Amino acid sequence: MKILVINPNASAAMTGEIERAAREVASSGTQIIAVNPADGPESIEGHYDDVYAAVGVLECIRRHEGEGIDAYLIACGNDPALAAAREMVRAPVLGIGEAAMHVATMLGGHFSVITTLARTNVQLEDNVLRYGMSHACRSVRDVSLPVLGLEGDEAYGKMRDVIVDAIENDAAETIVLACAGMAAMAKRLSEELSIPVIDGVQGGVRLLEALVGLGAATTKIRSFAPPGAKTYRGAFAYAAPGARPANE
Amino acid sequence: MKILVINPNASAAMTGEIERAAREVASSGTQIIAVNPADGPESIEGHYDDVYAAVGVLECIRRHEGEGIDAYLIACGNDPALAAAREMVRAPVLGIGEAAMHVATMLGGHFSVITTLARTNVQLEDNVLRYGMSHACRSVRDVSLPVLGLEGDEAYGKMRDVIVDAIENDAAETIVLACAGMAAMAKRLSEELSIPVIDGVQGGVRLLEALVGLGAATTKIRSFAPPGAKTYRGAFAYAAPGARPANE
Amino acid sequence: MKILVINPNASAAMTGEIERAAREVASSGTQIIAVNPADGPESIEGHYDDVYAAVGVLECIRRHEGEGIDAYLIACGNDPALAAAREMVRAPVLGIGEAAMHVATMLGGHFSVITTLARTNVQLEDNVLRYGMSHACRSVRDVSLPVLGLEGDEAYGKMRDVIVDAIENDAAETIVLACAGMAAMAKRLSEELSIPVIDGVQGGVRLLEALVGLGAATTKIRSFAPPGAKTYRGAFAYAAPGARPANE
Amino acid sequence: MKILVINPNASAAMTGEIERAAREVASSGTQIIAVNPADGPESIEGHYDDVYAAVGVLECIRRHEGEGIDAYLIACGNDPALAAAREMVRAPVLGIGEAAMHVATMLGGHFSVITTLARTNVQLEDNVLRYGMSHACRSVRDVSLPVLGLEGDEAYGKMRDVIVDAIENDAAETIVLACAGMAAMAKRLSEELSIPVIDGVQGGVRLLEALVGLGAATTKIRSFAPPGAKTYRGAFAYAAPGARPANE
Amino acid sequence: MKILVINPNASAAMTGEIERAAREVASSGTQIIAVNPADGPESIEGHYDDVYAAVGVLECIRRHEGEGIDAYLIACGNDPALAAAREMVRAPVLGIGEAAMHVATMLGGHFSVITTLARTNVQLEDNVLRYGMSHACRSVRDVSLPVLGLEGDEAYGKMRDVIVDAIENDAAETIVLACAGMAAMAKRLSEELSIPVIDGVQGGVRLLEALVGLGAATTKIRSFAPPGAKTYRGAFAYAAPGARPANE
Amino acid sequence: MKILVINPNASAAMTGEIERAAREVASSGTQIIAVNPADGPESIEGHYDDVYAAVGVLECIRRHEGEGIDAYLIACGNDPALAAAREMVRAPVLGIGEAAMHVATMLGGHFSVITTLARTNVQLEDNVLRYGMSHACRSVRDVSLPVLGLEGDEAYGKMRDVIVDAIENDAAETIVLACAGMAAMAKRLSEELSIPVIDGVQGGVRLLEALVGLGAATTKIRSFAPPGAKTYRGAFAYAAPGARPANE
């Protein structure tokens, strides 16, 4: 089974970390192909970055067309281009934000989401609402650190403090990490604080294996039917959907 | 990996079917142990049946204590004793109703739930609400057949008609089957109607494999902490929680 | 009018207290019959306890079949077996958690729920959601005391402190007590803090008198139709529903 | 116990009917005082009528100040002046729309609301939302008859047809009548259709008896504190709240 | 274009301030006619005051019938008589509470509402719910000052402190002022705190200009159809709706 | 006042129509600058098209930087790049889907949304949810016509039929058109069917005039703060946000 793990930002270093996290939990028969777009932001912290990252996500999918990809994981916590990717392919697609919330609810508790900068909170709150997680979500909390600053002891300490605060003051029973850059800290946080701390990269890989194992495919009725054939102009002419969608 | 698949009703024939469905999708390293309680209703169609089935579910868990069970699946669409089981054990626990809804939303669409008798609709609607699936759920529809009448061509025809109705009139994009007795029809329905038809037995087995693969455990903070030690009287004295929970 | 007040736990001492509370408000023509199951937990603090208590509730109903019971009150704040009891009988059935919330909203204000241990909060939050009380409910707060530790000045002090906190910080305008063991403190708390403090045992008795006075019966269309006749096996064979429900 | 039943419209004939319905269910110790304002609309069918009826409701309360009224019932389905009345007095106040919805949910089912003209549907839907009944309410349906046209066989036939439609197509399990003018038909409809049909006049009387029996009073913290003393000008100068609220 | 700006309370001084605020933003072609009722409360702080103010609002509309009013603004933060006014006229009608919330959401952020006395919070929370603003509204906060005490440096200081608190602790990104008496402070607060502070008087005037410019009229299908002709009795006989609504 | 009206698709013909609609309602002092991206899809019917159109929207904003644009309108019914544009500029930004829903609710009624192809319904339903319009929205209905097929009598007839259906069966009281291509039909539909039919192009222009007239700006606290400076790679390097946002 081949899973294309797409880091939507253009930071190869971060792609490397994501790949490491993904491989750590992948089953023996699963091949992880971690990629990132050549074009776009080096980190994603808001809606503006999202717009350019979304194009990158779709380009990664297109680039690997015809390679027999069985499932796609979008490795950014606010799940850029998730719905568009579902239109584009028949294979299952997950975003790591969505994946981590599913895992958290399956472990039984009410969760808090930990994100990077305060500017991203509302974006995640909107996703919580659209994903039907409002009742399950205790709070969305930021650590006031940028995506590329999520390493080292000081960052770990901030993460721990915010999580402890969420447990004590928001009654969080599970923690959802909303940034792929936090993946490396999940295990240590979980053990130190005795609470499930869910990273969506690892969660997403395993959930996709589950969906592929079921022979499940993205629904193609109505909302996620393949994009209809039409003209695209100028620099995006190459992206015009043909009569048949990419991976069929 | 050992998954205890618990049919909450006392029908051994149905346990056999559930076991077949579970094994069909289980990974090679997964051992499916399908069981049912000795005591309780032969089918579950409402809250009254649920009360007795719930005791049976917990008894099945207790009976297999110390056998190294890695995950538990409660194979009845309204997920009896799900929260209690999560208190009782540390390993992940899913109900098939919940599992099927998670799979359906991960395939991208808005779903309709297909249940047996009209008397069970509200029970499922309540679960849809509690699971945060209200926005994703188009409708809950019954086929007016009892659990034990879900076999043969006539039953299949009724299932198909109700699903077509849900697609056309409720704009369903994915279908959730809310009864383990419907598992055998999922694939045929899915192929005939070109829509994902999700059976929670198979979905649940694969999701549990995913959770176990992640090393994930049910949260033990607050809501799902092990039951505190206390006296149980009379016929249920055996069930009194001790100082330590069953599977630790 | 005969009201069967069912203490779902097996503590006779607590049944005595509940009976006292119920009689204190019952109208002159109302006969209070307070009972508890012979089998099951001595206190109810979570979903695991609930499973066994639920069987006990139904047994109490069955035991008094044919005695002309006019209404049933389930005297535990998370309302175990409420829906099942409604299937079983035609007479009105209330749980004290539900009853107290109805009374609180009829007194006009937004309420906070006071419960025992933190582990029970989510269970009550789920009920708040299902009962449609999310907009009316300011918060669910626990006093960190077990059910059987709700007596004495220290317990009273903790109750008072938590309620004051809910008034000041959560803008509570009414208080719902979510445990029958708190009934004896309701009046004193209400007077000391000048806020309605609603105990569901007393509230439930009066609401049931109202329903019986109206000639109202539990709806028997769809969800709460009598359980269909079917085989129950083993230790629960006695509970198999026959062709006609218990109290018709 | 004295219950002031206020018909918010100025139709004495309708007040008579309401009185009859109220007395039919009142307990022996309960005195029903049915009144209507001298000023205002003869029937209430929309927000415009509501504005003038609301003044009438408060005038009725003021007129009976000092007579030891124990509880107040506002006998119009959209509950005009309900919150204002709760500010004005300490005794419990219910509207019949609200009361009927509480009774319906206590009987266990999901209800449809039956109203008069289509123009009143949204008003009731807003109340359903504010009262937290959205999950419990299947639909709001009108019979296309004005308040003063709710008598005779043809009206009864229309009521029955709409209710049957709600049962079959909206899965209603209980029926809420949203107009005091429908009270006389409740019993016949309930018996003919084998479904609880709840009239809020009778429901409200009994619920108020319950609240008074509990010694319960409207909360006076925050929202429903007595109106502060202030100047009222012109024709409404008489209504200026003094230092102390009306019924203390 | 003529906009009738109705101060629902009987304080001419406050009407003057409202007029000043309205004229400050009105376009050159817009004529502001600011009025208040002769009868009713001098300030509005709760539901009781609302009942009398509502009559005043409708009287103001009636008084200016036939003068070619193009739009109506109800200048009290809890929008008294808003729905009734919409039945009465065909021209657009806004309340300042509603208007300010629309402006706030169009500026992109999640808002906190600032109100006068704590007793008015729930009224505003109810409006937030009915207007669909629950997800967008961070909190409703009061400054513990009466409507007529909203002047001077101390009042300004209290306003500022509460807003800073809402920004820091409730994550407010925009501020909605819920009282016309706060209009004069909006600009200064906005500049000092670098956050949009929305006053509904000014917001409402501009939104109404927009609606009139579109040729838009209040919908007359169902809910807001003109009040049907009927008899009104006594002191309100003058208000009986005729066969045709006021401004047609 | 300069309003940049951005047609997110690359069809110049459609931009012309949008410009015509916008100018028809713009105030005399308002300059409409209608543009479309050079790159991207010729019509937008789903999430895939959205991804490329979003880049185009931001490019149009950048292209007109420094021209003193006072407000921005995104003229596509599902509001692509709306949040990103709000980060990018300080001037107010509206999408026509959002604008039309605001206008509809200000006219007092519950609305149905009319869209093009069924594949776009869920996208609009998601926006309805995020915009807080769930209670106000009766239904989302498609006419089964592509964006570029919305001309001629047959298209008009389909529009009319779907709207009539929404009025009669969904109780719609106002109609929201969710595609800029429907603008030309709004007036005729509104007159023929005697119901407000809201086109967001015209609605958006007027609402933006209102916001600019108020001196209102997009909130820059938290969610919509200017994008932080960072490296963008490859083809999108030009889009890297600098230290200061575009229009300051």
PDB file of N, CA and C in Angstrom, chain F residues 5 7 20 39 58 80 110 117-118 126 134 140 145-146 150 152 168 174 179 188 232:
ATOM      1  N   VAL F   5     -14.401  44.937  -7.646  1.00  0.00           N
ATOM      2  CA  VAL F   5     -15.286  43.775  -7.743  1.00  0.00           C
ATOM      3  C   VAL F   5     -14.529  42.685  -8.490  1.00  0.00           C
ATOM      4  N   ASN F   7     -14.309  39.123 -10.037  1.00  0.00           N
ATOM      5  CA  ASN F   7     -14.893  37.878 -10.524  1.00  0.00           C
ATOM      6  C   ASN F   7     -13.807  36.822 -10.404  1.00  0.00           C
ATOM      7  N   ARG F  20     -21.915  45.185 -14.856  1.00  0.00           N
ATOM      8  CA  ARG F  20     -23.208  45.804 -15.163  1.00  0.00           C
ATOM      9  C   ARG F  20     -24.114  45.763 -13.922  1.00  0.00           C
ATOM     10  N   ASP F  39      -5.416  33.966 -14.808  1.00  0.00           N
ATOM     11  CA  ASP F  39      -5.146  32.537 -14.684  1.00  0.00           C
ATOM     12  C   ASP F  39      -6.271  31.853 -13.915  1.00  0.00           C
ATOM     13  N   LEU F  58      -6.573  36.655  -4.947  1.00  0.00           N
ATOM     14  CA  LEU F  58      -5.491  37.380  -4.267  1.00  0.00           C
ATOM     15  C   LEU F  58      -4.631  38.146  -5.284  1.00  0.00           C
ATOM     16  N   PRO F  80     -14.767  32.316  -2.471  1.00  0.00           N
ATOM     17  CA  PRO F  80     -13.396  31.806  -2.411  1.00  0.00           C
ATOM     18  C   PRO F  80     -12.403  32.867  -1.930  1.00  0.00           C
ATOM     19  N   HIS F 110     -36.854  33.788   6.580  1.00  0.00           N
ATOM     20  CA  HIS F 110     -36.029  32.598   6.463  1.00  0.00           C
ATOM     21  C   HIS F 110     -35.833  32.337   4.973  1.00  0.00           C
ATOM     22  N   LEU F 117     -25.124  23.635  -9.736  1.00  0.00           N
ATOM     23  CA  LEU F 117     -25.119  22.181  -9.793  1.00  0.00           C
ATOM     24  C   LEU F 117     -25.204  21.577  -8.398  1.00  0.00           C
ATOM     25  N   ALA F 118     -25.795  20.401  -8.313  1.00  0.00           N
ATOM     26  CA  ALA F 118     -25.958  19.734  -7.026  1.00  0.00           C
ATOM     27  C   ALA F 118     -24.620  19.549  -6.310  1.00  0.00           C
ATOM     28  N   ASP F 126     -22.076  24.211   4.129  1.00  0.00           N
ATOM     29  CA  ASP F 126     -20.978  24.443   5.074  1.00  0.00           C
ATOM     30  C   ASP F 126     -20.844  25.938   5.370  1.00  0.00           C
ATOM     31  N   SER F 134     -27.717  28.719   9.986  1.00  0.00           N
ATOM     32  CA  SER F 134     -28.429  27.440   9.959  1.00  0.00           C
ATOM     33  C   SER F 134     -29.894  27.586  10.337  1.00  0.00           C
ATOM     34  N   VAL F 140     -30.915  24.485   0.776  1.00  0.00           N
ATOM     35  CA  VAL F 140     -30.049  24.846  -0.347  1.00  0.00           C
ATOM     36  C   VAL F 140     -30.529  24.016  -1.528  1.00  0.00           C
ATOM     37  N   LEU F 145     -27.971  23.418 -13.414  1.00  0.00           N
ATOM     38  CA  LEU F 145     -27.409  24.119 -14.569  1.00  0.00           C
ATOM     39  C   LEU F 145     -26.004  24.575 -14.215  1.00  0.00           C
ATOM     40  N   PRO F 146     -25.066  24.486 -15.160  1.00  0.00           N
ATOM     41  CA  PRO F 146     -23.719  24.978 -14.870  1.00  0.00           C
ATOM     42  C   PRO F 146     -23.704  26.513 -14.849  1.00  0.00           C
ATOM     43  N   LEU F 150     -26.493  29.803 -17.357  1.00  0.00           N
ATOM     44  CA  LEU F 150     -27.552  30.495 -16.617  1.00  0.00           C
ATOM     45  C   LEU F 150     -28.190  31.627 -17.422  1.00  0.00           C
ATOM     46  N   GLY F 152     -31.032  32.768 -20.749  1.00  0.00           N
ATOM     47  CA  GLY F 152     -32.116  32.334 -21.619  1.00  0.00           C
ATOM     48  C   GLY F 152     -33.369  31.954 -20.850  1.00  0.00           C
ATOM     49  N   GLU F 168     -43.050  26.854  -1.535  1.00  0.00           N
ATOM     50  CA  GLU F 168     -44.181  25.997  -1.146  1.00  0.00           C
ATOM     51  C   GLU F 168     -43.789  24.858  -0.218  1.00  0.00           C
ATOM     52  N   THR F 174     -37.565  34.301   1.701  1.00  0.00           N
ATOM     53  CA  THR F 174     -36.636  35.144   0.964  1.00  0.00           C
ATOM     54  C   THR F 174     -35.753  34.183   0.167  1.00  0.00           C
ATOM     55  N   CYS F 179     -24.962  32.482  -7.086  1.00  0.00           N
ATOM     56  CA  CYS F 179     -24.037  32.542  -8.221  1.00  0.00           C
ATOM     57  C   CYS F 179     -24.161  33.901  -8.894  1.00  0.00           C
ATOM     58  N   ARG F 188     -36.398  40.226 -12.088  1.00  0.00           N
ATOM     59  CA  ARG F 188     -37.579  39.633 -12.742  1.00  0.00           C
ATOM     60  C   ARG F 188     -38.201  38.544 -11.860  1.00  0.00           C
ATOM     61  N   TYR F 232       8.455  32.481   0.579  1.00  0.00           N
ATOM     62  CA  TYR F 232       7.658  31.644  -0.323  1.00  0.00           C
ATOM     63  C   TYR F 232       8.615  31.159  -1.404  1.00  0.00           C
TER      64      TYR F 232
END
